[in-house]
Amino acid sequence: MNDRPDENDAPRVNHYNGPVFNGPVSQGQFAWDNENVTQNQQNNSTVAPGYEELAERVNTLLRELPRQGLADRDRQDAEEAAGEVLAAIGPDAPVEESRVRRALATLRGVLAPVATGVAAGATTGAQAWALAAIGGLTGIG
């Protein structure tokens, strides 16, 4: 390796007055050249870290559920099962993976009769929606 600069090399810049980041930085707090610093962060998340995508999919399902024309009992079962998933990934306690898997299995199980057309009154649109919802819940969580 040659330590001597070449005319094609970019000029070397040294930063001594503050932080330098050579990669992605997320949710960082920095202070420098201060005698006293008070910093605060709030985590207002409604889900445990790492479960944001699952929570978004379940919340989307809950928003779309009333428009699918399901029988009241099917809609209520799906709402309760989705609530169980959200409760399992809540921010208050450590997430139990087995509880999340059971809650997801229950939610997919509630949607299965709609997806297959077995549920009374399930329209073709509701069947396609339920099938897509099941697919979206598979492999995450």
One Martini backbone bead per residue (centre of mass of N, CA, C, O) as a GRO file, in nm:
protein
  141
    1MET     BB    1   0.097   0.035   0.022
    2ASN     BB    2   0.044   0.375  -0.053
    3ASP     BB    3   0.094   0.685   0.135
    4ARG     BB    4   0.114   0.854  -0.109
    5PRO     BB    5  -0.009   1.095  -0.276
    6ASP     BB    6  -0.219   1.147  -0.544
    7GLU     BB    7  -0.364   1.344  -0.787
    8ASN     BB    8  -0.636   1.143  -0.779
    9ASP     BB    9  -0.682   1.196  -0.497
   10ALA     BB   10  -0.863   1.267  -0.245
   11PRO     BB   11  -0.896   1.469  -0.007
   12ARG     BB   12  -0.810   1.479   0.322
   13VAL     BB   13  -1.045   1.470   0.599
   14ASN     BB   14  -1.049   1.602   0.928
   15HIS     BB   15  -1.261   1.546   1.214
   16TYR     BB   16  -1.261   1.717   1.547
   17ASN     BB   17  -1.569   1.856   1.623
   18GLY     BB   18  -1.725   1.580   1.549
   19PRO     BB   19  -1.918   1.361   1.421
   20VAL     BB   20  -1.872   1.056   1.226
   21PHE     BB   21  -2.052   0.893   0.960
   22ASN     BB   22  -2.015   0.561   0.786
   23GLY     BB   23  -2.332   0.517   0.829
   24PRO     BB   24  -2.608   0.426   0.953
   25VAL     BB   25  -2.849   0.623   1.147
   26SER     BB   26  -3.064   0.549   1.437
   27GLN     BB   27  -3.189   0.704   1.705
   28GLY     BB   28  -2.988   0.929   1.779
   29GLN     BB   29  -2.782   1.088   2.039
   30PHE     BB   30  -2.599   1.404   2.047
   31ALA     BB   31  -2.306   1.539   2.223
   32TRP     BB   32  -2.088   1.832   2.212
   33ASP     BB   33  -1.925   2.072   2.376
   34ASN     BB   34  -2.034   2.009   2.677
   35GLU     BB   35  -2.103   2.020   3.016
   36ASN     BB   36  -2.423   1.995   2.996
   37VAL     BB   37  -2.657   1.716   2.959
   38THR     BB   38  -2.999   1.665   2.840
   39GLN     BB   39  -3.160   1.360   2.751
   40ASN     BB   40  -3.447   1.242   2.563
   41GLN     BB   41  -3.666   0.951   2.526
   42GLN     BB   42  -3.944   0.826   2.343
   43ASN     BB   43  -4.157   0.532   2.359
   44ASN     BB   44  -4.464   0.520   2.162
   45SER     BB   45  -4.499   0.236   2.121
   46THR     BB   46  -4.740  -0.042   2.071
   47VAL     BB   47  -4.482  -0.221   2.020
   48ALA     BB   48  -4.250  -0.433   1.991
   49PRO     BB   49  -3.956  -0.465   1.887
   50GLY     BB   50  -3.991  -0.611   1.553
   51TYR     BB   51  -4.338  -0.583   1.524
   52GLU     BB   52  -4.438  -0.363   1.319
   53GLU     BB   53  -4.531  -0.523   1.067
   54LEU     BB   54  -4.744  -0.694   1.204
   55ALA     BB   55  -4.914  -0.462   1.318
   56GLU     BB   56  -4.982  -0.336   1.042
   57ARG     BB   57  -5.131  -0.581   0.923
   58VAL     BB   58  -5.347  -0.604   1.144
   59ASN     BB   59  -5.456  -0.313   1.122
   60THR     BB   60  -5.541  -0.337   0.829
   61LEU     BB   61  -5.739  -0.566   0.871
   62LEU     BB   62  -5.924  -0.409   1.068
   63ARG     BB   63  -6.000  -0.180   0.865
   64GLU     BB   64  -6.120  -0.387   0.637
   65LEU     BB   65  -6.332  -0.574   0.771
   66PRO     BB   66  -6.611  -0.411   0.749
   67ARG     BB   67  -6.600  -0.425   0.411
   68GLN     BB   68  -6.646  -0.759   0.365
   69GLY     BB   69  -6.932  -0.885   0.458
   70LEU     BB   70  -6.944  -1.030   0.714
   71ALA     BB   71  -7.040  -1.200   0.947
   72ASP     BB   72  -7.062  -1.115   1.266
   73ARG     BB   73  -6.911  -1.360   1.384
   74ASP     BB   74  -6.661  -1.347   1.198
   75ARG     BB   75  -6.579  -1.059   1.264
   76GLN     BB   76  -6.548  -1.098   1.570
   77ASP     BB   77  -6.336  -1.321   1.561
   78ALA     BB   78  -6.123  -1.153   1.407
   79GLU     BB   79  -6.098  -0.924   1.613
   80GLU     BB   80  -6.008  -1.101   1.853
   81ALA     BB   81  -5.759  -1.228   1.717
   82ALA     BB   82  -5.616  -0.959   1.655
   83GLY     BB   83  -5.604  -0.868   1.952
   84GLU     BB   84  -5.416  -1.098   2.042
   85VAL     BB   85  -5.177  -1.022   1.871
   86LEU     BB   86  -5.138  -0.734   1.986
   87ALA     BB   87  -5.103  -0.829   2.281
   88ALA     BB   88  -4.846  -1.015   2.226
   89ILE     BB   89  -4.683  -0.733   2.102
   90GLY     BB   90  -4.658  -0.564   2.328
   91PRO     BB   91  -4.458  -0.331   2.530
   92ASP     BB   92  -4.478  -0.440   2.843
   93ALA     BB   93  -4.359  -0.722   2.763
   94PRO     BB   94  -4.222  -0.989   2.690
   95VAL     BB   95  -4.210  -1.176   2.412
   96GLU     BB   96  -4.401  -1.460   2.328
   97GLU     BB   97  -4.368  -1.662   2.070
   98SER     BB   98  -4.595  -1.871   2.123
   99ARG     BB   99  -4.823  -1.663   2.146
  100VAL     BB  100  -4.797  -1.547   1.864
  101ARG     BB  101  -4.840  -1.808   1.705
  102ARG     BB  102  -5.123  -1.870   1.819
  103ALA     BB  103  -5.261  -1.606   1.734
  104LEU     BB  104  -5.205  -1.640   1.430
  105ALA     BB  105  -5.345  -1.912   1.394
  106THR     BB  106  -5.622  -1.811   1.478
  107LEU     BB  107  -5.655  -1.592   1.262
  108ARG     BB  108  -5.623  -1.780   1.019
  109GLY     BB  109  -5.857  -1.970   1.106
  110VAL     BB  110  -6.083  -1.754   1.083
  111LEU     BB  111  -6.020  -1.689   0.768
  112ALA     BB  112  -6.044  -1.961   0.612
  113PRO     BB  113  -6.357  -1.985   0.554
  114VAL     BB  114  -6.356  -1.734   0.378
  115ALA     BB  115  -6.136  -1.814   0.167
  116THR     BB  116  -6.306  -2.090   0.086
  117GLY     BB  117  -6.635  -2.029   0.120
  118VAL     BB  118  -6.771  -2.153   0.385
  119ALA     BB  119  -6.872  -1.901   0.469
  120ALA     BB  120  -7.142  -1.735   0.524
  121GLY     BB  121  -7.163  -1.486   0.275
  122ALA     BB  122  -6.909  -1.512   0.111
  123THR     BB  123  -6.751  -1.336  -0.102
  124THR     BB  124  -6.526  -1.308  -0.345
  125GLY     BB  125  -6.385  -1.060  -0.220
  126ALA     BB  126  -6.352  -1.186   0.064
  127GLN     BB  127  -6.187  -1.427  -0.021
  128ALA     BB  128  -5.945  -1.273  -0.138
  129TRP     BB  129  -5.882  -1.112   0.114
  130ALA     BB  130  -5.835  -1.350   0.310
  131LEU     BB  131  -5.608  -1.481   0.149
  132ALA     BB  132  -5.418  -1.235   0.164
  133ALA     BB  133  -5.409  -1.215   0.472
  134ILE     BB  134  -5.287  -1.490   0.524
  135GLY     BB  135  -5.033  -1.444   0.355
  136GLY     BB  136  -4.939  -1.188   0.528
  137LEU     BB  137  -4.921  -1.378   0.805
  138THR     BB  138  -4.710  -1.546   0.669
  139GLY     BB  139  -4.381  -1.549   0.806
  140ILE     BB  140  -4.458  -1.375   1.053
  141GLY     BB  141  -4.372  -1.340   1.402
   0.00000   0.00000   0.00000
